[in-house]
Short mmCIF file of C-alpha atoms in Angstrom, two decimals:
data_model
loop_
_atom_site.label_atom_id
_atom_site.label_comp_id
_atom_site.label_asym_id
_atom_site.label_seq_id
_atom_site.Cartn_x
_atom_site.Cartn_y
_atom_site.Cartn_z
CA ASN F 1 159.27 -74.51 80.69
CA ALA F 2 156.02 -73.20 82.13
CA LYS F 3 155.88 -75.89 84.90
CA THR F 4 159.45 -74.70 86.16
CA LEU F 5 158.16 -71.11 85.81
CA ALA F 6 154.86 -71.87 87.72
CA LEU F 7 156.97 -73.64 90.42
CA GLU F 8 159.67 -70.53 91.00
CA LEU F 9 156.58 -67.99 91.05
CA ALA F 10 154.87 -70.39 93.87
CA ARG F 11 158.00 -70.21 95.83
CA ARG F 12 158.34 -66.51 95.69
CA THR F 13 154.75 -66.12 96.93
CA GLY F 14 154.12 -68.73 99.09
CA ALA F 15 151.56 -70.03 96.48
CA LYS F 16 150.51 -73.84 96.30
CA VAL F 17 150.88 -75.63 92.75
CA VAL F 18 148.94 -78.65 91.84
CA LEU F 19 150.26 -80.70 88.74
CA GLY F 20 147.60 -82.97 87.50
CA SER F 21 148.11 -85.75 85.22
CA ALA F 22 147.36 -89.71 84.55
CA THR F 23 150.93 -90.06 83.32
CA PRO F 24 153.25 -87.56 84.99
CA GLU F 25 156.66 -86.98 84.04
CA ILE F 26 159.33 -89.51 85.78
CA SER F 27 161.16 -86.67 87.45
CA THR F 28 157.73 -85.04 88.86
CA PHE F 29 156.58 -88.16 90.19
CA TYR F 30 159.93 -88.93 91.74
CA GLU F 31 160.17 -85.86 93.62
CA ALA F 32 156.48 -85.84 94.70
CA GLN F 33 156.74 -89.50 95.74
CA HIS F 34 160.14 -88.47 98.12
CA ASN F 35 158.62 -85.48 99.44
CA GLY F 36 155.22 -87.22 100.09
CA ARG F 37 153.19 -84.67 98.25
CA ILE F 38 151.14 -87.27 96.04
CA LEU F 39 147.14 -87.10 95.95
CA HIS F 40 145.46 -90.22 93.64
CA LEU F 41 142.44 -90.50 92.00
CA PRO F 42 142.29 -94.29 91.82
CA GLU F 43 138.75 -93.97 89.90
CA ARG F 44 137.87 -92.69 86.31
CA PHE F 45 135.32 -89.89 86.42
CA GLY F 46 131.88 -91.32 86.33
CA GLY F 47 132.92 -94.71 87.25
CA SER F 48 133.64 -95.65 83.69
CA GLN F 49 136.07 -98.60 83.14
CA LEU F 50 139.11 -98.48 81.51
CA ALA F 51 139.17 -99.30 77.69
CA ASP F 52 140.35 -102.66 76.86
CA VAL F 53 143.75 -102.53 74.92
CA ARG F 54 144.70 -104.95 72.26
CA ILE F 55 148.28 -105.16 70.44
CA VAL F 56 148.26 -106.17 66.77
CA ASP F 57 151.70 -107.36 65.55
CA MET F 58 151.87 -105.65 62.03
CA LYS F 59 154.82 -108.26 61.30
CA THR F 60 152.07 -111.01 61.48
CA GLU F 61 149.72 -108.84 59.27
CA ARG F 62 152.44 -108.31 56.48
CA ALA F 63 153.25 -111.88 56.57
CA GLN F 64 149.69 -113.05 55.90
CA GLY F 65 149.25 -110.66 53.18
CA ASN F 66 147.52 -107.85 54.48
CA GLN F 67 149.68 -104.68 53.07
CA ASN F 68 147.41 -102.10 54.05
CA GLN F 69 147.97 -99.64 56.86
CA LEU F 70 144.85 -100.60 58.91
CA SER F 71 145.20 -104.23 60.51
CA ARG F 72 142.35 -106.54 59.88
CA ALA F 73 141.50 -106.09 63.92
CA LEU F 74 141.17 -102.07 63.72
CA SER F 75 139.35 -102.47 60.00
CA GLU F 76 136.64 -105.08 61.81
CA GLU F 77 136.16 -102.72 64.98
CA LEU F 78 135.79 -99.48 62.79
CA LYS F 79 133.26 -101.52 60.92
CA LEU F 80 131.35 -102.44 64.09
CA ASN F 81 131.72 -98.86 65.12
CA LEU F 82 130.16 -97.57 62.22
CA GLU F 83 127.25 -99.95 62.34
CA ALA F 84 126.67 -99.34 66.20
CA GLY F 85 126.39 -95.51 65.22
CA GLU F 86 129.57 -95.04 67.69
CA GLN F 87 132.51 -92.70 67.06
CA SER F 88 136.24 -93.48 66.56
CA ILE F 89 139.54 -92.01 66.75
CA ILE F 90 142.91 -93.08 64.77
CA LEU F 91 146.23 -91.74 65.82
CA LEU F 92 149.23 -91.42 63.60
CA ASN F 93 152.19 -89.39 64.79
CA ARG F 94 153.07 -88.17 61.20
CA ARG F 95 151.34 -85.94 58.50
CA GLY F 96 151.33 -85.90 55.03
CA PHE F 97 150.94 -88.88 52.52
CA TYR F 98 154.24 -90.34 52.17
CA THR F 99 157.27 -90.08 54.66
CA THR F 100 159.88 -90.98 51.85
CA ILE F 101 160.12 -91.10 48.00
CA GLN F 102 163.29 -93.07 46.99
CA CYS F 103 164.47 -94.40 43.42
CA THR F 104 164.44 -97.96 43.01
CA VAL F 105 167.42 -97.94 40.74
CA CYS F 106 170.27 -96.12 42.60
CA ASP F 107 168.44 -95.91 46.14
CA HIS F 108 168.67 -92.11 46.11
CA VAL F 109 166.26 -90.69 48.97
CA PHE F 110 164.85 -87.29 48.25
CA GLN F 111 165.83 -85.05 50.77
CA CYS F 112 165.42 -81.34 51.67
CA PRO F 113 168.31 -79.30 50.29
CA ASN F 114 168.60 -76.90 53.59
CA CYS F 115 168.13 -79.85 56.16
CA ASP F 116 169.09 -83.47 56.78
CA VAL F 117 165.48 -85.02 56.38
CA ALA F 118 163.72 -86.70 53.86
CA VAL F 119 160.84 -84.44 52.44
CA THR F 120 157.28 -85.42 52.63
CA TYR F 121 154.86 -85.88 49.98
CA HIS F 122 151.52 -84.16 50.51
CA ARG F 123 149.10 -85.09 47.77
CA ALA F 124 146.42 -82.68 48.09
CA LYS F 125 149.10 -79.90 47.04
CA ASN F 126 151.10 -82.45 44.80
CA LEU F 127 154.22 -81.06 46.44
CA VAL F 128 157.20 -82.77 48.58
CA CYS F 129 157.31 -80.40 51.72
CA CYS F 130 160.03 -80.27 54.67
CA HIS F 131 158.56 -80.16 57.95
CA TYR F 132 161.34 -78.12 59.55
CA CYS F 133 162.10 -75.16 57.22
CA GLY F 134 159.11 -75.17 55.23
CA TYR F 135 160.73 -75.94 51.73
CA GLU F 136 158.30 -77.15 49.04
CA SER F 137 158.91 -78.24 45.40
CA PRO F 138 156.69 -79.76 42.86
CA ARG F 139 156.56 -83.78 43.26
CA PRO F 140 159.69 -85.17 41.53
CA GLN F 141 159.12 -87.41 38.50
CA TYR F 142 162.44 -88.60 37.82
CA CYS F 143 165.87 -89.24 40.15
CA PRO F 144 168.51 -86.37 39.96
CA THR F 145 171.37 -88.88 40.53
CA CYS F 146 170.45 -91.36 37.64
CA THR F 147 167.45 -89.90 35.83
CA SER F 148 165.75 -92.97 36.51
CA MET F 149 161.75 -92.56 36.48
CA GLU F 150 161.39 -95.59 38.83
CA LEU F 151 160.52 -93.81 42.18
CA SER F 152 159.00 -95.92 45.20
CA HIS F 153 156.77 -94.37 47.83
CA SER F 154 156.86 -95.61 51.24
CA GLY F 155 155.81 -94.69 54.85
CA VAL F 156 152.41 -93.42 55.83
CA GLY F 157 151.16 -89.82 56.80
CA THR F 158 147.75 -88.94 58.14
CA GLN F 159 146.70 -87.98 54.39
CA ARG F 160 147.19 -91.61 53.25
CA ILE F 161 145.31 -92.87 56.49
CA GLU F 162 142.65 -90.62 55.62
CA ASP F 163 142.52 -91.80 51.91
CA GLU F 164 142.38 -95.43 53.15
CA VAL F 165 139.64 -95.05 55.40
CA ILE F 166 137.49 -93.24 53.02
CA LYS F 167 138.16 -95.97 50.21
CA LYS F 168 137.19 -98.93 53.03
CA PHE F 169 134.43 -97.12 54.30
CA PRO F 170 132.84 -94.87 51.92
CA GLU F 171 130.05 -94.15 53.83
CA ALA F 172 131.92 -92.95 56.75
CA ARG F 173 132.23 -89.32 57.67
CA VAL F 174 135.88 -88.45 58.19
CA LEU F 175 137.55 -85.61 59.67
CA ARG F 176 141.39 -85.09 59.82
CA LEU F 177 143.34 -83.24 62.33
CA ASP F 178 146.91 -82.43 61.82
CA SER F 179 149.32 -79.36 61.52
CA ASP F 180 148.46 -79.09 57.95
CA VAL F 181 144.84 -78.68 58.59
CA LEU F 182 145.34 -76.28 61.64
CA GLN F 183 146.84 -73.61 59.23
CA ARG F 184 143.46 -72.49 58.53
CA LYS F 185 142.04 -70.22 60.88
CA ASN F 186 139.96 -71.65 63.72
CA ALA F 187 140.17 -74.98 62.33
CA TYR F 188 141.15 -76.61 65.41
CA VAL F 189 137.91 -75.61 67.31
CA GLU F 190 135.81 -76.22 64.46
CA ILE F 191 136.84 -79.88 63.80
CA PHE F 192 136.56 -80.66 67.58
CA GLU F 193 133.18 -78.89 67.96
CA ALA F 194 132.00 -80.83 65.04
CA PHE F 195 133.30 -84.18 66.16
CA ALA F 196 131.80 -83.84 69.66
CA ALA F 197 128.52 -82.93 68.07
CA GLY F 198 128.75 -86.29 66.21
CA GLU F 199 129.03 -84.68 62.93
CA ALA F 200 131.84 -87.22 61.92
CA ASP F 201 132.35 -90.81 62.73
CA ILE F 202 136.00 -91.20 62.38
CA LEU F 203 138.72 -88.48 63.42
CA ILE F 204 142.09 -89.11 62.32
CA GLY F 205 144.96 -86.90 63.09
CA THR F 206 148.28 -86.60 64.77
CA GLN F 207 149.02 -86.64 68.83
CA ILE F 208 146.78 -83.52 68.93
CA VAL F 209 143.62 -85.87 68.85
CA ALA F 210 145.00 -87.96 72.35
CA LYS F 211 144.76 -84.77 74.67
CA GLY F 212 141.78 -83.35 76.33
CA LEU F 213 138.90 -84.97 73.89
CA ASP F 214 136.19 -85.75 76.11
CA VAL F 215 133.42 -87.38 73.61
CA ALA F 216 131.06 -89.83 75.16
CA ASN F 217 130.20 -91.48 72.00
CA VAL F 218 133.93 -92.58 71.66
CA THR F 219 134.28 -96.00 71.98
CA LEU F 220 137.17 -96.79 69.38
CA ALA F 221 140.67 -95.63 69.48
CA GLY F 222 143.37 -97.08 67.21
CA VAL F 223 147.05 -96.35 66.84
CA VAL F 224 149.02 -96.59 63.51
CA SER F 225 152.90 -97.31 63.87
CA ALA F 226 152.88 -96.67 67.17
CA ASP F 227 156.63 -97.51 67.31
CA SER F 228 157.24 -94.01 65.84
CA SER F 229 155.92 -92.54 69.33
CA PHE F 230 158.93 -94.13 71.26
CA ALA F 231 161.83 -95.37 69.04
CA LEU F 232 163.63 -91.93 69.14
CA PRO F 233 167.26 -91.44 70.40
CA ASP F 234 166.38 -89.56 73.64
CA TYR F 235 166.60 -90.58 77.05
CA LYS F 236 162.66 -89.60 77.44
CA SER F 237 161.39 -91.28 74.24
CA SER F 238 159.84 -93.99 76.24
CA GLU F 239 158.28 -91.93 78.79
CA ARG F 240 156.65 -89.46 75.99
CA GLY F 241 155.53 -92.72 73.99
CA PHE F 242 153.94 -94.42 77.32
CA GLN F 243 152.04 -90.75 77.91
CA LEU F 244 151.11 -90.63 74.14
CA LEU F 245 149.47 -94.00 74.07
CA THR F 246 147.74 -93.96 77.57
CA GLN F 247 146.54 -90.60 76.78
CA LEU F 248 144.99 -91.92 73.65
CA ALA F 249 143.37 -95.16 75.28
CA GLY F 250 142.10 -92.60 77.64
CA ARG F 251 139.78 -91.00 75.23
CA ALA F 252 137.80 -94.46 74.43
CA GLY F 253 134.94 -95.26 76.82
CA ARG F 254 134.66 -92.00 78.84
CA GLY F 255 130.57 -92.47 78.51
CA LYS F 256 128.43 -95.55 79.54
CA LYS F 257 129.78 -97.51 76.68
CA PRO F 258 133.06 -99.69 77.32
CA GLY F 259 135.91 -98.45 75.29
CA ARG F 260 138.35 -100.58 73.08
CA VAL F 261 141.86 -99.66 71.58
CA ILE F 262 143.89 -101.19 69.13
CA ILE F 263 147.78 -100.37 68.73
CA GLN F 264 149.48 -101.57 65.93
CA SER F 265 153.00 -102.17 66.25
CA VAL F 266 156.27 -104.08 65.07
CA GLN F 267 157.75 -104.36 68.46
CA THR F 268 154.94 -105.80 70.34
CA GLN F 269 157.37 -106.94 73.42
CA HIS F 270 158.35 -103.43 73.85
CA MET F 271 158.29 -102.03 77.68
CA VAL F 272 156.12 -98.93 76.28
CA LEU F 273 153.67 -101.22 74.60
CA GLN F 274 153.09 -103.60 77.57
CA HIS F 275 152.83 -101.35 80.34
CA SER F 276 150.44 -98.95 77.96
CA GLN F 277 148.10 -102.01 77.34
CA LYS F 278 147.52 -102.39 81.28
CA GLN F 279 147.32 -98.31 81.25
CA ASP F 280 149.35 -99.16 84.35
CA TYR F 281 151.45 -95.99 85.10
CA PRO F 282 153.09 -97.48 88.74
CA SER F 283 154.61 -100.42 86.46
CA PHE F 284 155.90 -98.27 83.85
CA TYR F 285 157.41 -95.77 86.09
CA ASN F 286 159.01 -98.30 88.37
CA GLU F 287 160.88 -99.97 85.29
CA GLU F 288 161.56 -96.54 83.58
CA VAL F 289 163.34 -94.81 86.94
CA ALA F 290 165.25 -97.81 87.07
CA GLN F 291 166.82 -97.45 83.75
CA ARG F 292 167.34 -93.99 84.56
CA GLN F 293 168.96 -94.69 87.85
CA GLU F 294 171.52 -97.19 85.88
CA LEU F 295 171.97 -94.80 83.44
CA ASN F 296 172.29 -91.58 85.78
CA PHE F 297 169.61 -89.61 83.66
CA PRO F 298 167.04 -87.56 85.33
CA PRO F 299 165.99 -87.52 88.05
CA PHE F 300 169.32 -88.71 89.05
CA SER F 301 171.52 -86.04 87.50
CA GLN F 302 170.39 -82.70 85.99
CA ILE F 303 171.04 -82.54 82.14
CA PHE F 304 172.88 -79.70 80.42
CA ARG F 305 172.90 -79.59 76.49
CA PHE F 306 175.56 -77.10 74.86
CA ILE F 307 174.10 -76.69 71.02
CA VAL F 308 176.35 -75.01 68.30
CA SER F 309 175.05 -74.15 64.53
CA SER F 310 176.49 -72.60 61.89
CA GLU F 311 176.32 -72.67 58.13
CA ASN F 312 180.18 -73.40 57.99
CA GLU F 313 180.74 -76.95 59.12
CA LYS F 314 184.11 -76.63 59.71
CA ARG F 315 183.63 -73.70 62.28
CA ALA F 316 180.95 -75.55 64.10
CA HIS F 317 182.97 -78.63 64.54
CA GLN F 318 186.29 -76.64 65.68
CA PHE F 319 184.06 -74.72 68.16
CA ILE F 320 182.39 -77.30 70.00
CA GLN F 321 185.45 -79.52 70.27
CA ALA F 322 187.13 -76.64 71.66
CA ALA F 323 184.33 -75.64 73.96
CA ALA F 324 184.30 -79.36 75.13
CA LEU F 325 188.13 -79.12 75.80
CA HIS F 326 188.09 -76.00 77.99
CA LEU F 327 184.77 -77.63 79.82
CA ARG F 328 186.70 -80.92 80.50
CA ASP F 329 189.37 -78.75 81.89
CA ALA F 330 187.45 -76.56 84.22
CA ILE F 331 185.50 -79.80 85.70
CA THR F 332 188.91 -81.39 86.37
CA ALA F 333 190.05 -78.09 88.11
CA ALA F 334 187.29 -78.17 90.25
CA GLY F 335 187.41 -81.37 91.32
CA LEU F 336 184.30 -82.71 90.24
CA GLU F 337 185.31 -84.99 87.56
CA GLY F 338 185.19 -88.96 87.60
CA ALA F 339 183.79 -91.32 90.12
CA GLY F 340 182.68 -90.01 93.38
CA LYS F 341 179.79 -88.22 95.23
CA SER F 342 179.92 -85.10 92.94
CA PRO F 343 180.59 -86.47 89.49
CA MET F 344 179.82 -84.69 86.35
CA THR F 345 180.23 -86.29 83.01
CA LEU F 346 180.53 -85.02 79.53
CA MET F 347 178.81 -86.90 76.35
CA GLY F 348 180.09 -85.79 73.03
CA PRO F 349 180.59 -83.47 71.26
CA ALA F 350 178.47 -85.22 68.65
CA PRO F 351 176.28 -84.10 65.39
CA CYS F 352 172.59 -83.76 66.51
CA VAL F 353 170.21 -86.18 65.61
CA LEU F 354 168.84 -83.85 62.67
CA PRO F 355 172.67 -82.71 61.73
CA ARG F 356 171.46 -80.04 59.70
CA ILE F 357 168.41 -77.61 59.32
CA GLN F 358 167.96 -74.64 57.27
CA SER F 359 171.31 -74.74 56.20
CA ARG F 360 172.70 -74.81 59.42
CA TYR F 361 174.88 -77.34 60.65
CA ARG F 362 174.30 -78.79 64.33
CA LEU F 363 176.40 -80.11 67.15
CA HIS F 364 175.65 -80.67 70.72
CA LEU F 365 177.67 -81.26 73.76
CA LEU F 366 175.92 -82.96 76.91
CA VAL F 367 176.74 -82.73 80.57
CA LYS F 368 175.41 -84.96 83.26
CA ASN F 369 175.70 -83.06 86.37
CA CYS F 370 175.29 -84.88 89.88
CA ALA F 371 177.09 -82.27 91.64
CA GLY F 372 174.13 -80.16 92.48
CA GLU F 373 174.76 -76.16 92.88
CA PRO F 374 178.25 -76.46 92.30
CA GLY F 375 178.14 -78.29 89.31
CA HIS F 376 175.25 -75.72 87.66
CA ARG F 377 177.13 -72.80 89.02
CA LEU F 378 180.24 -74.15 87.02
CA ILE F 379 178.30 -74.78 83.72
CA THR F 380 176.57 -71.49 83.85
CA ASP F 381 179.69 -69.51 84.64
CA PHE F 382 181.68 -71.26 81.81
CA TYR F 383 178.72 -70.23 79.34
CA ARG F 384 178.72 -66.58 80.36
CA ARG F 385 182.64 -66.64 79.74
CA ALA F 386 182.19 -68.36 76.24
CA LEU F 387 179.77 -65.66 75.48
CA GLU F 388 182.04 -62.42 76.57
CA ASN F 389 184.54 -63.67 73.96
CA LYS F 390 183.38 -62.36 70.38
CA LEU F 391 181.72 -65.06 68.49
CA PRO F 392 181.59 -65.78 64.90
CA GLU F 393 178.29 -63.83 63.05
CA ASP F 394 177.12 -66.79 61.80
CA LEU F 395 177.62 -69.23 64.74
CA ASN F 396 174.88 -69.67 67.43
CA PHE F 397 176.13 -71.15 70.91
CA ILE F 398 172.95 -72.06 73.11
CA LEU F 399 173.00 -73.64 76.46
CA ASP F 400 169.80 -75.42 77.33
CA ILE F 401 169.52 -76.19 81.12
CA ASP F 402 167.69 -79.30 82.31
CA ALA F 403 167.16 -79.95 78.51
CA GLN F 404 163.61 -81.55 77.57
CA SER F 405 164.70 -83.15 74.33
CA LEU F 406 167.80 -84.14 73.09
CA LEU F 407 166.73 -84.35 69.31
#
């Protein structure tokens, strides 16, 4: 982690480190709050006001007959911006055209043969692709299970949003920025420069469009399927969702013109959306840190994540189960298990959220360490001893210290 490396380099050399963000990591802010080293910048650069954020309930939109991906509110605001000669950004954190292809007869979902994930249809190439291993195949014409040709396409990606925007606003100049586009050399710079120069009216993209873009003529930002940014099985999911939505809101109204933000969601009462609407980091922090404390997640513990992967599913299961057993014995022998001042808690083992990638089965074992340095040393010593034993050639055993993601 670059931040950890910078802090360690500063510790060794006596340098100072400034971490700047409108949406700091929970653990970073907690530490800064407790050592009294916080510098606040309460006003926006240039004195501009925060954008007005509106949340649209897509369940209501569907019930009222709007089956499009753009809500009526976002469509109307895009129209107003085009008429005013102002620019807009639309964020969707998924690339591709459709995200799922499914048989309507037997419900078979087309998946990558190498990974336990659904393939995504990319219309420009007329291929289905896996975003984890790079697998590509022609668009399926029939179901391999029941041979039916009745296939449904669901979900939405950036290409589909681009298609809908162009159909609805044929006069608009539209740019798309996602990892498919970025495969072209210098695409990132070319697209950002073109948009900043006013050569496009609407920029559609994944999370890259939410960061660092400073264009005074951008007065509207829209988020499609906002729930995908925080509805993940990871303790940092809410933090990342709040950061992304608040950062996107910060792209609108950076000049003299006021900004507006439309966030589309089916979970309109979720705490991430409520705090993002107000762009209120302190309130979000207070609620999130209370939940972390109750569940003993960082900053109230240190997370260690052991990950085992192998092409042999049985071998992977046997290894992680044995590792969990030996680690639990080591923790008990050290007197660091259970309730007390210095507990260590094991969670799992269990399959990873994505249980198979590139034909390798993946399982993980999590450890919450509240024992400080003794617990840290116990875990790293255990890992070193495990590596001293000769592991099967196709088995990988990885320790992720201070795990940033549990996915």
